[in-house]
Amino acid sequence: MTILVSYSEIALKSRYVRNHLERSLAQDIVNLLRRHGYENAKSHRRYGRIFIEGVPNEAADIVRKVFGVANVMPSTKVDTGYEAVLDEIVNEAKREMKEGEGFAVRPKVVGEHDFDSRDLSYEGGSRVMAALKNRNIHVDLTKPDITLYAEVRDKEAFIYSQIVKGVLGLPYNTQGQAVGLFSGGIDSPVAVWMLMKRGVGVLPLFMDQRPFVGDSYVERAITAFKHMANYVPRSSYKLYAAPMGDVMQRITETEEPRFTCVMCKRSMYRIAEEFAKRYEALAVITGESMGQVASQTLSNMYVLSSSIQLPILRPLVGLDKIEIEDIARVIGTYNLTAKSTEGCKVVPEGPATRSRIEIIEELETDLDLVALCKEAAAGISVIAEA
């Protein structure tokens, strides 16, 4: 068995960039397969395709999760002889077609052969009809229930009928690294996944706000992280945590509690920026969505962004909660992150929705928050690995 992989955006790049991205994608596929126990997985590139060998066709469900993959086609490889190709088209039909279904044969012949696509289409259809006449099948070239594909190359041919949609995007970590604020709620895994999909390598950072949140808050984050690790084409993946309890305690001493959430989030950004310096990460990723909560108004986002020099990437900013939840369901994190946990104990009754930088900076200076954030960043450690 051979799994064929196609890509979309990579094909639009210059020759040099395309070659680099193709190599990265091929290696990522093998890495993720081996991460899931397929130690014999191997890949090679030809004809604008990536070919995966040494794995069963069921592994297509893993391959489709690799960032940069457009389509996955579990196939059977045969030689390019006319009869060999036709025989396998019939075999594929026997395996996949059900009673009364309509089908089409879609061959593609590349290179020099003593037959062309029209020959395979006509003769393949005739032989399938003859072989499966007891199933009452029929030809349907408009909306077939099953399409039988045959890709005939120079020295080998691939027959398949299933095309599994991939996640698209660019190969992981080909665009640089960023720190992803990872709370384990519904939003942050989606934000992290969306930037991973664009080729960003993500260092997930959890802000441990205990004792102002419960242990269930931490447990939920670890559970969500372990699921997200299934998308990362590396042999291991780590979740980091910053001890933020002292920072939170100091924020509770403010004379302006309505700014608690803004100062808390600015502190998270500062800690993330310090952490980013260790790994030369180029940005901070957050799960903020415009207007979703009090700290995520445009006015407050402006104030939040002024707290650090690194760019802040907000992939969810234009999505509403329903759209975010839909993506969470697609990537498999919704049921893990929708679980209720003990909420933050310092959220004010009337949080500010329109903050001013000069006021916030004065409050932070009085509380000496910048120094505390550096201390918290120095205490960052790994709390989970998958």
Tab-separated table of C-alpha atoms in Angstrom:
chain	number	residue	atom	x	y	z
A	1	MET	CA	0.000	0.000	0.000
A	2	THR	CA	1.099	3.561	-0.718
A	3	ILE	CA	-0.402	6.776	0.625
A	4	LEU	CA	-0.299	9.663	-1.845
A	5	VAL	CA	-0.191	13.181	-0.447
A	6	SER	CA	-0.898	16.400	-2.325
A	7	TYR	CA	-0.444	19.992	-1.201
A	8	SER	CA	-1.823	23.283	-2.446
A	9	GLU	CA	-0.153	26.474	-1.282
A	10	ILE	CA	3.356	25.031	-1.388
A	11	ALA	CA	3.055	24.572	-5.149
A	12	LEU	CA	2.737	28.351	-5.594
A	13	LYS	CA	6.132	29.124	-4.067
A	14	SER	CA	9.421	29.747	-5.859
A	15	ARG	CA	11.509	26.690	-6.713
A	16	TYR	CA	13.862	27.182	-3.756
A	17	VAL	CA	11.094	27.800	-1.211
A	18	ARG	CA	8.957	25.003	-2.626
A	19	ASN	CA	11.798	22.513	-2.340
A	20	HIS	CA	12.400	23.533	1.279
A	21	LEU	CA	8.710	23.277	2.190
A	22	GLU	CA	8.285	19.946	0.388
A	23	ARG	CA	11.202	18.462	2.324
A	24	SER	CA	9.800	19.785	5.580
A	25	LEU	CA	6.333	18.423	4.828
A	26	ALA	CA	7.635	14.981	3.871
A	27	GLN	CA	9.663	14.776	7.078
A	28	ASP	CA	6.761	16.068	9.193
A	29	ILE	CA	4.515	13.319	7.838
A	30	VAL	CA	7.044	10.637	8.741
A	31	ASN	CA	7.632	12.200	12.169
A	32	LEU	CA	3.936	12.268	13.027
A	33	LEU	CA	3.426	8.701	11.821
A	34	ARG	CA	6.333	7.494	13.934
A	35	ARG	CA	4.981	9.456	16.878
A	36	HIS	CA	1.824	7.357	16.529
A	37	GLY	CA	3.738	4.091	16.412
A	38	TYR	CA	4.389	3.616	12.687
A	39	GLU	CA	8.145	3.185	12.998
A	40	ASN	CA	8.579	1.870	9.442
A	41	ALA	CA	7.091	4.947	7.799
A	42	LYS	CA	9.180	6.499	5.040
A	43	SER	CA	8.564	9.091	2.352
A	44	HIS	CA	9.820	10.253	-1.015
A	45	ARG	CA	8.877	13.086	-3.347
A	46	ARG	CA	8.095	12.918	-7.058
A	47	TYR	CA	5.685	14.372	-9.605
A	48	GLY	CA	4.431	17.067	-7.222
A	49	ARG	CA	3.341	14.362	-4.799
A	50	ILE	CA	4.673	12.940	-1.548
A	51	PHE	CA	4.544	9.154	-1.354
A	52	ILE	CA	4.316	7.425	2.020
A	53	GLU	CA	5.395	3.797	2.278
A	54	GLY	CA	5.594	1.293	5.116
A	55	VAL	CA	2.217	2.070	6.692
A	56	PRO	CA	-1.324	0.710	6.280
A	57	ASN	CA	-3.934	2.798	4.511
A	58	GLU	CA	-5.625	3.510	7.859
A	59	ALA	CA	-2.682	5.799	8.625
A	60	ALA	CA	-4.268	8.318	6.240
A	61	ASP	CA	-6.231	9.642	9.221
A	62	ILE	CA	-2.949	10.679	10.836
A	63	VAL	CA	-1.398	12.047	7.649
A	64	ARG	CA	-4.383	14.341	7.060
A	65	LYS	CA	-3.586	16.159	10.332
A	66	VAL	CA	-0.135	17.234	9.179
A	67	PHE	CA	0.005	20.964	8.507
A	68	GLY	CA	0.525	21.606	4.797
A	69	VAL	CA	-1.373	18.542	3.567
A	70	ALA	CA	-4.206	19.224	1.105
A	71	ASN	CA	-5.373	15.709	0.215
A	72	VAL	CA	-4.501	12.175	1.259
A	73	MET	CA	-5.143	9.253	-1.077
A	74	PRO	CA	-4.689	5.705	0.274
A	75	SER	CA	-3.757	3.732	-2.834
A	76	THR	CA	-2.545	0.452	-4.255
A	77	LYS	CA	0.675	0.565	-6.270
A	78	VAL	CA	1.019	-1.609	-9.384
A	79	ASP	CA	3.296	-1.608	-12.411
A	80	THR	CA	2.349	0.460	-15.439
A	81	GLY	CA	1.265	-2.397	-17.665
A	82	TYR	CA	-2.135	-1.823	-19.243
A	83	GLU	CA	-3.643	-5.033	-17.883
A	84	ALA	CA	-2.154	-4.529	-14.417
A	85	VAL	CA	-3.750	-1.092	-14.142
A	86	LEU	CA	-7.123	-2.303	-15.406
A	87	ASP	CA	-7.097	-5.282	-13.047
A	88	GLU	CA	-6.484	-3.046	-10.055
A	89	ILE	CA	-9.229	-0.613	-11.110
A	90	VAL	CA	-11.617	-3.577	-11.037
A	91	ASN	CA	-10.224	-4.743	-7.674
A	92	GLU	CA	-10.726	-1.281	-6.190
A	93	ALA	CA	-14.306	-1.253	-7.440
A	94	LYS	CA	-14.950	-4.660	-5.884
A	95	ARG	CA	-13.599	-3.449	-2.539
A	96	GLU	CA	-15.430	-0.140	-2.403
A	97	MET	CA	-18.642	-0.219	-4.445
A	98	LYS	CA	-22.020	-1.055	-2.937
A	99	GLU	CA	-25.310	-2.186	-4.419
A	100	GLY	CA	-26.831	0.238	-6.929
A	101	GLU	CA	-24.059	2.838	-6.803
A	102	GLY	CA	-22.930	4.987	-9.709
A	103	PHE	CA	-19.259	5.297	-10.599
A	104	ALA	CA	-16.762	7.028	-12.844
A	105	VAL	CA	-13.203	6.144	-13.851
A	106	ARG	CA	-10.813	9.133	-13.788
A	107	PRO	CA	-7.359	8.137	-15.041
A	108	LYS	CA	-4.310	10.340	-15.472
A	109	VAL	CA	-1.476	9.031	-17.640
A	110	VAL	CA	1.906	10.784	-17.532
A	111	GLY	CA	4.902	9.790	-19.644
A	112	GLU	CA	5.229	7.482	-22.624
A	113	HIS	CA	2.881	4.486	-22.594
A	114	ASP	CA	1.076	2.467	-25.253
A	115	PHE	CA	-2.269	3.681	-23.897
A	116	ASP	CA	-3.736	6.971	-22.765
A	117	SER	CA	-6.311	8.240	-20.269
A	118	ARG	CA	-9.213	7.673	-22.662
A	119	ASP	CA	-8.254	4.028	-23.117
A	120	LEU	CA	-8.217	3.445	-19.363
A	121	SER	CA	-11.444	5.354	-18.820
A	122	TYR	CA	-13.396	3.423	-21.441
A	123	GLU	CA	-11.959	-0.029	-20.863
A	124	GLY	CA	-11.842	0.398	-17.089
A	125	GLY	CA	-15.503	1.351	-16.981
A	126	SER	CA	-16.463	-1.584	-19.188
A	127	ARG	CA	-14.591	-4.088	-17.044
A	128	VAL	CA	-16.017	-2.734	-13.800
A	129	MET	CA	-19.538	-2.996	-15.221
A	130	ALA	CA	-18.909	-6.588	-16.261
A	131	ALA	CA	-17.264	-7.625	-13.001
A	132	LEU	CA	-19.931	-6.090	-10.736
A	133	LYS	CA	-23.062	-6.626	-12.817
A	134	ASN	CA	-24.702	-8.478	-9.920
A	135	ARG	CA	-24.553	-5.300	-7.792
A	136	ASN	CA	-26.705	-3.286	-10.215
A	137	ILE	CA	-24.089	-0.574	-10.541
A	138	HIS	CA	-24.164	2.101	-13.229
A	139	VAL	CA	-21.940	4.729	-14.802
A	140	ASP	CA	-22.490	8.274	-13.520
A	141	LEU	CA	-20.058	10.865	-14.826
A	142	THR	CA	-21.829	13.817	-13.188
A	143	LYS	CA	-22.239	12.889	-9.519
A	144	PRO	CA	-20.758	9.424	-9.031
A	145	ASP	CA	-21.016	7.698	-5.666
A	146	ILE	CA	-17.541	6.283	-6.238
A	147	THR	CA	-14.768	7.682	-8.408
A	148	LEU	CA	-12.015	5.264	-9.380
A	149	TYR	CA	-8.750	7.132	-9.875
A	150	ALA	CA	-5.692	5.804	-11.685
A	151	GLU	CA	-2.451	7.794	-11.703
A	152	VAL	CA	-0.042	6.211	-14.175
A	153	ARG	CA	3.511	7.540	-13.965
A	154	ASP	CA	6.726	6.447	-15.680
A	155	LYS	CA	7.345	3.194	-13.824
A	156	GLU	CA	4.442	2.807	-11.414
A	157	ALA	CA	0.726	3.367	-11.178
A	158	PHE	CA	-1.500	4.162	-8.197
A	159	ILE	CA	-5.149	3.190	-7.956
A	160	TYR	CA	-7.476	4.706	-5.348
A	161	SER	CA	-11.033	5.815	-4.736
A	162	GLN	CA	-10.801	7.668	-1.437
A	163	ILE	CA	-9.604	11.261	-1.096
A	164	VAL	CA	-9.251	12.454	2.493
A	165	LYS	CA	-9.139	16.220	3.005
A	166	GLY	CA	-6.124	17.537	4.880
A	167	VAL	CA	-5.839	20.623	7.085
A	168	LEU	CA	-3.971	22.688	4.419
A	169	GLY	CA	-1.590	25.438	5.514
A	170	LEU	CA	2.209	25.324	5.698
A	171	PRO	CA	4.570	22.803	7.310
A	172	TYR	CA	5.104	23.199	11.034
A	173	ASN	CA	7.819	25.601	12.232
A	174	THR	CA	8.832	26.710	8.742
A	175	GLN	CA	7.837	30.304	9.563
A	176	GLY	CA	9.573	30.645	12.934
A	177	GLN	CA	8.545	30.171	16.565
A	178	ALA	CA	6.056	31.977	18.801
A	179	VAL	CA	4.965	31.610	22.406
A	180	GLY	CA	1.320	30.582	22.678
A	181	LEU	CA	-0.608	31.552	25.804
A	182	PHE	CA	-2.350	28.292	26.619
A	183	SER	CA	-5.078	28.390	29.263
A	184	GLY	CA	-6.794	25.161	28.263
A	185	GLY	CA	-10.079	26.963	27.650
A	186	ILE	CA	-11.953	26.748	24.369
A	187	ASP	CA	-10.162	29.648	22.686
A	188	SER	CA	-6.440	29.154	23.276
A	189	PRO	CA	-6.063	25.684	21.672
A	190	VAL	CA	-7.898	26.973	18.598
A	191	ALA	CA	-5.630	30.023	18.394
A	192	VAL	CA	-2.530	27.862	18.754
A	193	TRP	CA	-3.773	25.388	16.139
A	194	MET	CA	-4.542	28.159	13.639
A	195	LEU	CA	-1.002	29.545	13.875
A	196	MET	CA	0.506	26.060	13.726
A	197	LYS	CA	-1.447	25.656	10.515
A	198	ARG	CA	0.312	28.715	9.117
A	199	GLY	CA	3.717	27.157	9.737
A	200	VAL	CA	4.453	28.611	13.172
A	201	GLY	CA	6.230	26.479	15.749
A	202	VAL	CA	4.398	27.097	19.031
A	203	LEU	CA	5.848	27.030	22.542
A	204	PRO	CA	2.714	26.618	24.711
A	205	LEU	CA	2.886	28.564	27.968
A	206	PHE	CA	0.353	28.079	30.767
A	207	MET	CA	-0.084	30.798	33.380
A	208	ASP	CA	-0.431	29.028	36.728
A	209	GLN	CA	-2.567	31.425	38.739
A	210	ARG	CA	-3.023	29.209	41.776
A	211	PRO	CA	-4.202	29.825	44.509
A	212	PHE	CA	-6.560	32.153	42.630
A	213	VAL	CA	-7.783	29.278	40.444
A	214	GLY	CA	-8.403	25.633	41.320
A	215	ASP	CA	-6.368	22.550	40.423
A	216	SER	CA	-9.033	21.599	37.871
A	217	TYR	CA	-7.959	24.623	35.833
A	218	VAL	CA	-4.454	23.183	35.534
A	219	GLU	CA	-5.689	19.652	34.833
A	220	ARG	CA	-7.901	20.875	31.993
A	221	ALA	CA	-4.961	22.676	30.385
A	222	ILE	CA	-2.775	19.568	30.536
A	223	THR	CA	-5.540	17.431	29.018
A	224	ALA	CA	-6.028	19.893	26.149
A	225	PHE	CA	-2.273	20.138	25.616
A	226	LYS	CA	-1.882	16.362	25.285
A	227	HIS	CA	-4.532	16.339	22.576
A	228	MET	CA	-2.888	19.238	20.726
A	229	ALA	CA	0.418	17.367	20.798
A	230	ASN	CA	-1.123	14.901	18.339
A	231	TYR	CA	-0.803	17.593	15.668
A	232	VAL	CA	2.855	18.366	16.336
A	233	PRO	CA	5.271	16.457	14.066
A	234	ARG	CA	8.007	16.130	16.669
A	235	SER	CA	9.074	13.202	18.836
A	236	SER	CA	8.061	15.103	21.979
A	237	TYR	CA	6.218	18.291	22.850
A	238	LYS	CA	6.317	20.265	26.109
A	239	LEU	CA	3.850	22.424	28.008
A	240	TYR	CA	5.521	25.127	30.061
A	241	ALA	CA	4.022	26.883	33.075
A	242	ALA	CA	4.788	30.196	34.731
A	243	PRO	CA	4.101	30.535	38.489
A	244	MET	CA	1.885	33.600	38.500
A	245	GLY	CA	0.425	33.435	42.009
A	246	ASP	CA	2.639	36.193	43.437
A	247	VAL	CA	1.823	38.470	40.504
A	248	MET	CA	-1.886	37.871	41.041
A	249	GLN	CA	-1.548	38.542	44.762
A	250	ARG	CA	0.122	41.873	44.080
A	251	ILE	CA	-2.551	42.863	41.553
A	252	THR	CA	-5.246	42.318	44.207
A	253	GLU	CA	-3.616	45.123	46.203
A	254	THR	CA	-4.463	47.735	43.577
A	255	GLU	CA	-6.570	50.734	44.489
A	256	GLU	CA	-8.371	50.363	41.147
A	257	PRO	CA	-9.768	46.794	41.058
A	258	ARG	CA	-11.699	47.508	37.858
A	259	PHE	CA	-8.350	47.327	36.023
A	260	THR	CA	-7.477	43.921	37.493
A	261	CYS	CA	-8.099	41.942	34.292
A	262	VAL	CA	-6.115	44.348	32.129
A	263	MET	CA	-3.123	44.329	34.477
A	264	CYS	CA	-3.324	40.551	34.735
A	265	LYS	CA	-3.262	40.125	30.965
A	266	ARG	CA	-0.445	42.649	30.534
A	267	SER	CA	1.520	40.676	33.108
A	268	MET	CA	0.943	37.490	31.129
A	269	TYR	CA	2.281	39.209	28.022
A	270	ARG	CA	5.411	40.350	29.863
A	271	ILE	CA	6.086	36.871	31.191
A	272	ALA	CA	5.549	35.416	27.723
A	273	GLU	CA	7.958	37.924	26.199
A	274	GLU	CA	10.667	37.037	28.717
A	275	PHE	CA	10.118	33.365	27.933
A	276	ALA	CA	10.240	34.063	24.196
A	277	LYS	CA	13.723	35.538	24.541
A	278	ARG	CA	15.081	32.172	25.674
A	279	TYR	CA	14.070	30.467	22.442
A	280	GLU	CA	14.316	33.430	20.077
A	281	ALA	CA	10.569	33.251	19.530
A	282	LEU	CA	9.267	36.093	17.398
A	283	ALA	CA	5.713	36.689	18.663
A	284	VAL	CA	3.100	35.939	21.313
A	285	ILE	CA	-0.139	34.150	20.381
A	286	THR	CA	-3.372	34.773	22.267
A	287	GLY	CA	-6.943	33.542	21.932
A	288	GLU	CA	-8.550	36.959	22.186
A	289	SER	CA	-11.705	37.638	20.195
A	290	MET	CA	-12.991	41.160	19.722
A	291	GLY	CA	-15.578	42.071	22.359
A	292	GLN	CA	-15.886	38.567	23.809
A	293	VAL	CA	-15.074	39.628	27.383
A	294	ALA	CA	-14.335	42.927	29.092
A	295	SER	CA	-10.567	42.770	28.583
A	296	GLN	CA	-10.989	42.134	24.851
A	297	THR	CA	-12.497	45.412	23.722
A	298	LEU	CA	-10.529	47.313	21.106
A	299	SER	CA	-9.580	49.927	23.685
A	300	ASN	CA	-8.255	47.317	26.091
A	301	MET	CA	-6.454	45.386	23.347
A	302	TYR	CA	-4.618	48.585	22.493
A	303	VAL	CA	-3.510	48.912	26.108
A	304	LEU	CA	-2.581	45.230	26.295
A	305	SER	CA	-0.460	45.407	23.154
A	306	SER	CA	1.581	48.292	24.533
A	307	SER	CA	2.934	46.136	27.357
A	308	ILE	CA	5.537	44.325	25.220
A	309	GLN	CA	7.615	44.865	22.103
A	310	LEU	CA	6.957	41.516	20.435
A	311	PRO	CA	4.051	41.372	17.989
A	312	ILE	CA	0.877	39.836	19.396
A	313	LEU	CA	-0.884	37.421	17.051
A	314	ARG	CA	-4.649	37.155	17.568
A	315	PRO	CA	-5.979	34.660	15.002
A	316	LEU	CA	-9.450	34.615	16.580
A	317	VAL	CA	-9.975	38.360	16.709
A	318	GLY	CA	-12.602	38.418	13.939
A	319	LEU	CA	-14.465	35.251	14.961
A	320	ASP	CA	-17.454	34.963	17.259
A	321	LYS	CA	-17.815	32.285	19.917
A	322	ILE	CA	-19.865	29.940	17.742
A	323	GLU	CA	-17.238	30.008	14.984
A	324	ILE	CA	-14.476	29.342	17.499
A	325	GLU	CA	-16.401	26.442	19.012
A	326	ASP	CA	-16.948	24.965	15.551
A	327	ILE	CA	-13.192	24.924	14.931
A	328	ALA	CA	-12.625	23.428	18.386
A	329	ARG	CA	-14.951	20.575	17.442
A	330	VAL	CA	-13.106	20.011	14.175
A	331	ILE	CA	-9.702	19.764	15.866
A	332	GLY	CA	-11.106	17.672	18.708
A	333	THR	CA	-10.590	20.002	21.675
A	334	TYR	CA	-14.127	21.212	22.332
A	335	ASN	CA	-15.260	18.435	24.678
A	336	LEU	CA	-11.959	18.658	26.543
A	337	THR	CA	-11.993	22.418	27.030
A	338	ALA	CA	-15.704	23.086	27.528
A	339	LYS	CA	-15.560	21.434	30.958
A	340	SER	CA	-16.378	23.884	33.729
A	341	THR	CA	-13.572	24.701	36.150
A	342	GLU	CA	-13.297	26.859	39.224
A	343	GLY	CA	-13.092	30.405	37.884
A	344	CYS	CA	-10.602	33.104	38.766
A	345	LYS	CA	-11.278	34.482	42.251
A	346	VAL	CA	-10.125	38.041	41.581
A	347	VAL	CA	-12.327	39.006	38.628
A	348	PRO	CA	-13.917	42.349	39.616
A	349	GLU	CA	-17.665	42.914	39.525
A	350	GLY	CA	-17.306	45.787	37.069
A	351	PRO	CA	-14.180	45.286	34.917
A	352	ALA	CA	-13.010	48.250	32.869
A	353	THR	CA	-13.794	48.120	29.167
A	354	ARG	CA	-11.979	51.359	28.268
A	355	SER	CA	-8.530	51.507	29.813
A	356	ARG	CA	-5.942	54.250	29.444
A	357	ILE	CA	-2.281	53.418	29.145
A	358	GLU	CA	-1.069	56.196	31.447
A	359	ILE	CA	-3.377	55.077	34.265
A	360	ILE	CA	-2.459	51.403	33.889
A	361	GLU	CA	1.272	52.120	33.787
A	362	GLU	CA	1.048	54.238	36.940
A	363	LEU	CA	-0.809	51.465	38.777
A	364	GLU	CA	1.726	48.876	37.611
A	365	THR	CA	4.614	51.050	38.769
A	366	ASP	CA	3.064	51.402	42.225
A	367	LEU	CA	2.709	47.609	42.420
A	368	ASP	CA	6.182	46.930	40.938
A	369	LEU	CA	4.597	44.430	38.547
A	370	VAL	CA	7.373	44.466	35.952
A	371	ALA	CA	9.910	43.074	38.423
A	372	LEU	CA	7.452	40.447	39.631
A	373	CYS	CA	6.807	39.351	36.056
A	374	LYS	CA	10.531	38.810	35.505
A	375	GLU	CA	10.651	36.672	38.638
A	376	ALA	CA	7.702	34.639	37.394
A	377	ALA	CA	9.386	34.157	34.016
A	378	ALA	CA	12.537	32.927	35.740
A	379	GLY	CA	10.452	30.226	37.416
A	380	ILE	CA	8.966	28.778	34.227
A	381	SER	CA	9.180	24.986	34.092
A	382	VAL	CA	7.790	22.038	32.131
A	383	ILE	CA	4.549	20.670	33.611
A	384	ALA	CA	3.637	18.170	30.894
A	385	GLU	CA	5.266	16.386	27.971
A	386	ALA	CA	3.652	14.331	25.247
